[in-house]
Amino acid sequence: MSFSLRGEAVVVALPNGRYLFALLKDTPSAGWLFYPKMPAKEAGELLERADASNSRQLELPRKHYPLLVTFGDIKDPASVKKVDPADLGASFGPGYRLNSITVSVTDEPVTEGKVEAVLGWLSDDPEPKLSPASGRTTNIPFSRRVSHGDFIRR
């Protein structure tokens, strides 16, 4: 079974004027998350038939957390930095901590425009990386491993 994801990354505005993004990159299928012992195709079909009013929620195990990032300068895509979910303080300063991440199946519409409102430079094209190619084959900058499509997919 194929799995396609559309929507946008979760963006959290922090009190210090910074932002935390939970990217779409490497997101496991929702069917598999809710029904891990079931074959992927059946799990996806079951989840599609699920009544959203049942409000199914799941606290993600840390090993299934999405890639978390922030920016040194929100206007500079190349300043993207990986955030350690076990140590938000290292990225944002003392007092920041991630307790958990919860996924919910809902009948709410897919959000639109929240990520673009923060990242004005983001394009609709999912392919571009956040920084230009360096020509290096080793020590590739993190910004070359993150693309526009990790933030938004239509």
mmCIF file of N, CA and C in Angstrom, residues 56-107:
data_model
loop_
_atom_site.group_PDB
_atom_site.id
_atom_site.type_symbol
_atom_site.label_atom_id
_atom_site.label_comp_id
_atom_site.label_asym_id
_atom_site.label_seq_id
_atom_site.Cartn_x
_atom_site.Cartn_y
_atom_site.Cartn_z
ATOM 1 N N ARG A 56 -9.889 9.524 17.766
ATOM 2 C CA ARG A 56 -8.794 8.622 18.093
ATOM 3 C C ARG A 56 -7.518 9.425 18.302
ATOM 4 N N GLN A 57 -6.851 9.198 19.419
ATOM 5 C CA GLN A 57 -5.605 9.881 19.734
ATOM 6 C C GLN A 57 -4.544 8.860 20.106
ATOM 7 N N LEU A 58 -3.311 9.231 19.826
ATOM 8 C CA LEU A 58 -2.190 8.361 20.125
ATOM 9 C C LEU A 58 -0.993 9.211 20.523
ATOM 10 N N GLU A 59 -0.433 8.924 21.689
ATOM 11 C CA GLU A 59 0.814 9.576 22.074
ATOM 12 C C GLU A 59 1.941 8.830 21.374
ATOM 13 N N LEU A 60 2.723 9.560 20.598
ATOM 14 C CA LEU A 60 3.792 8.929 19.828
ATOM 15 C C LEU A 60 4.935 8.476 20.721
ATOM 16 N N PRO A 61 5.434 7.278 20.488
ATOM 17 C CA PRO A 61 6.685 6.896 21.150
ATOM 18 C C PRO A 61 7.799 7.798 20.598
ATOM 19 N N ARG A 62 8.762 8.132 21.401
ATOM 20 C CA ARG A 62 9.835 9.045 20.981
ATOM 21 C C ARG A 62 10.507 8.585 19.691
ATOM 22 N N LYS A 63 10.631 7.272 19.492
ATOM 23 C CA LYS A 63 11.302 6.783 18.278
ATOM 24 C C LYS A 63 10.523 7.119 17.010
ATOM 25 N N HIS A 64 9.259 7.513 17.136
ATOM 26 C CA HIS A 64 8.446 7.885 15.974
ATOM 27 C C HIS A 64 8.193 9.384 15.889
ATOM 28 N N TYR A 65 8.906 10.165 16.682
ATOM 29 C CA TYR A 65 8.750 11.621 16.602
ATOM 30 C C TYR A 65 9.156 12.105 15.217
ATOM 31 N N PRO A 66 8.473 13.117 14.731
ATOM 32 C CA PRO A 66 8.899 13.714 13.458
ATOM 33 C C PRO A 66 10.198 14.483 13.651
ATOM 34 N N LEU A 67 10.816 14.840 12.554
ATOM 35 C CA LEU A 67 12.012 15.665 12.616
ATOM 36 C C LEU A 67 11.602 17.050 13.113
ATOM 37 N N LEU A 68 12.278 17.531 14.155
ATOM 38 C CA LEU A 68 12.006 18.847 14.725
ATOM 39 C C LEU A 68 13.139 19.793 14.329
ATOM 40 N N VAL A 69 12.755 21.008 13.874
ATOM 41 C CA VAL A 69 13.757 21.985 13.461
ATOM 42 C C VAL A 69 13.364 23.382 13.944
ATOM 43 N N THR A 70 14.344 24.265 13.904
ATOM 44 C CA THR A 70 14.155 25.692 14.152
ATOM 45 C C THR A 70 15.108 26.420 13.214
ATOM 46 N N PHE A 71 15.095 27.746 13.269
ATOM 47 C CA PHE A 71 15.973 28.554 12.429
ATOM 48 C C PHE A 71 16.731 29.547 13.296
ATOM 49 N N GLY A 72 18.016 29.727 13.007
ATOM 50 C CA GLY A 72 18.790 30.767 13.658
ATOM 51 C C GLY A 72 18.240 32.132 13.267
ATOM 52 N N ASP A 73 17.863 32.268 11.986
ATOM 53 C CA ASP A 73 17.237 33.474 11.439
ATOM 54 C C ASP A 73 16.078 33.001 10.574
ATOM 55 N N ILE A 74 14.857 33.262 11.004
ATOM 56 C CA ILE A 74 13.663 32.760 10.329
ATOM 57 C C ILE A 74 13.591 33.191 8.861
ATOM 58 N N LYS A 75 14.306 34.251 8.503
ATOM 59 C CA LYS A 75 14.305 34.741 7.120
ATOM 60 C C LYS A 75 15.372 34.073 6.260
ATOM 61 N N ASP A 76 16.209 33.243 6.877
ATOM 62 C CA ASP A 76 17.308 32.592 6.166
ATOM 63 C C ASP A 76 17.117 31.078 6.200
ATOM 64 N N PRO A 77 16.633 30.484 5.099
ATOM 65 C CA PRO A 77 16.400 29.030 5.081
ATOM 66 C C PRO A 77 17.643 28.216 5.432
ATOM 67 N N ALA A 78 18.814 28.689 5.060
ATOM 68 C CA ALA A 78 20.053 27.947 5.313
ATOM 69 C C ALA A 78 20.403 27.900 6.798
ATOM 70 N N SER A 79 19.717 28.701 7.632
ATOM 71 C CA SER A 79 20.018 28.707 9.068
ATOM 72 C C SER A 79 19.218 27.652 9.837
ATOM 73 N N VAL A 80 18.568 26.720 9.111
ATOM 74 C CA VAL A 80 17.793 25.656 9.747
ATOM 75 C C VAL A 80 18.701 24.805 10.631
ATOM 76 N N LYS A 81 18.169 24.414 11.778
ATOM 77 C CA LYS A 81 18.930 23.580 12.718
ATOM 78 C C LYS A 81 18.018 22.479 13.259
ATOM 79 N N LYS A 82 18.583 21.313 13.397
ATOM 80 C CA LYS A 82 17.868 20.191 13.990
ATOM 81 C C LYS A 82 17.698 20.442 15.485
ATOM 82 N N VAL A 83 16.531 20.074 16.014
ATOM 83 C CA VAL A 83 16.238 20.240 17.436
ATOM 84 C C VAL A 83 16.167 18.859 18.077
ATOM 85 N N ASP A 84 16.875 18.678 19.164
ATOM 86 C CA ASP A 84 16.850 17.427 19.911
ATOM 87 C C ASP A 84 15.598 17.423 20.793
ATOM 88 N N PRO A 85 14.640 16.507 20.560
ATOM 89 C CA PRO A 85 13.419 16.506 21.365
ATOM 90 C C PRO A 85 13.677 16.243 22.847
ATOM 91 N N ALA A 86 14.804 15.626 23.170
ATOM 92 C CA ALA A 86 15.140 15.352 24.573
ATOM 93 C C ALA A 86 15.809 16.553 25.243
ATOM 94 N N ASP A 87 16.169 17.583 24.441
ATOM 95 C CA ASP A 87 16.881 18.731 25.004
ATOM 96 C C ASP A 87 16.517 20.006 24.251
ATOM 97 N N LEU A 88 15.273 20.462 24.377
ATOM 98 C CA LEU A 88 14.865 21.697 23.722
ATOM 99 C C LEU A 88 15.641 22.893 24.246
ATOM 100 N N GLY A 89 16.086 22.820 25.479
ATOM 101 C CA GLY A 89 16.874 23.897 26.065
ATOM 102 C C GLY A 89 18.138 24.200 25.281
ATOM 103 N N ALA A 90 18.727 23.196 24.649
ATOM 104 C CA ALA A 90 19.945 23.406 23.865
ATOM 105 C C ALA A 90 19.672 24.313 22.661
ATOM 106 N N SER A 91 18.453 24.272 22.143
ATOM 107 C CA SER A 91 18.093 25.095 20.988
ATOM 108 C C SER A 91 17.424 26.408 21.371
ATOM 109 N N PHE A 92 16.675 26.411 22.472
ATOM 110 C CA PHE A 92 15.836 27.567 22.795
ATOM 111 C C PHE A 92 16.166 28.238 24.123
ATOM 112 N N GLY A 93 17.010 27.622 24.924
ATOM 113 C CA GLY A 93 17.381 28.207 26.204
ATOM 114 C C GLY A 93 16.731 27.474 27.365
ATOM 115 N N PRO A 94 17.122 27.833 28.578
ATOM 116 C CA PRO A 94 16.607 27.157 29.769
ATOM 117 C C PRO A 94 15.086 27.266 29.880
ATOM 118 N N GLY A 95 14.491 26.217 30.386
ATOM 119 C CA GLY A 95 13.049 26.226 30.646
ATOM 120 C C GLY A 95 12.194 25.635 29.547
ATOM 121 N N TYR A 96 12.773 25.291 28.407
ATOM 122 C CA TYR A 96 12.005 24.681 27.322
ATOM 123 C C TYR A 96 12.156 23.176 27.378
ATOM 124 N N ARG A 97 11.009 22.488 27.304
ATOM 125 C CA ARG A 97 11.002 21.029 27.386
ATOM 126 C C ARG A 97 9.831 20.497 26.564
ATOM 127 N N LEU A 98 10.025 19.377 25.922
ATOM 128 C CA LEU A 98 8.963 18.708 25.180
ATOM 129 C C LEU A 98 8.490 17.529 26.021
ATOM 130 N N ASN A 99 7.233 17.565 26.434
ATOM 131 C CA ASN A 99 6.690 16.481 27.251
ATOM 132 C C ASN A 99 6.241 15.305 26.405
ATOM 133 N N SER A 100 5.527 15.572 25.311
ATOM 134 C CA SER A 100 5.028 14.495 24.466
ATOM 135 C C SER A 100 4.520 15.066 23.162
ATOM 136 N N ILE A 101 4.289 14.187 22.205
ATOM 137 C CA ILE A 101 3.653 14.536 20.931
ATOM 138 C C ILE A 101 2.482 13.577 20.757
ATOM 139 N N THR A 102 1.317 14.139 20.490
ATOM 140 C CA THR A 102 0.107 13.349 20.311
ATOM 141 C C THR A 102 -0.419 13.533 18.892
ATOM 142 N N VAL A 103 -0.817 12.433 18.257
ATOM 143 C CA VAL A 103 -1.433 12.448 16.933
ATOM 144 C C VAL A 103 -2.910 12.150 17.125
ATOM 145 N N SER A 104 -3.755 12.892 16.416
ATOM 146 C CA SER A 104 -5.204 12.683 16.508
ATOM 147 C C SER A 104 -5.796 12.474 15.133
ATOM 148 N N VAL A 105 -6.748 11.563 15.030
ATOM 149 C CA VAL A 105 -7.556 11.406 13.828
ATOM 150 C C VAL A 105 -8.785 12.271 14.059
ATOM 151 N N THR A 106 -9.029 13.171 13.122
ATOM 152 C CA THR A 106 -10.103 14.132 13.305
ATOM 153 C C THR A 106 -10.797 14.418 11.984
ATOM 154 N N ASP A 107 -11.966 15.006 12.050
ATOM 155 C CA ASP A 107 -12.654 15.419 10.823
ATOM 156 C C ASP A 107 -12.399 16.895 10.527
#
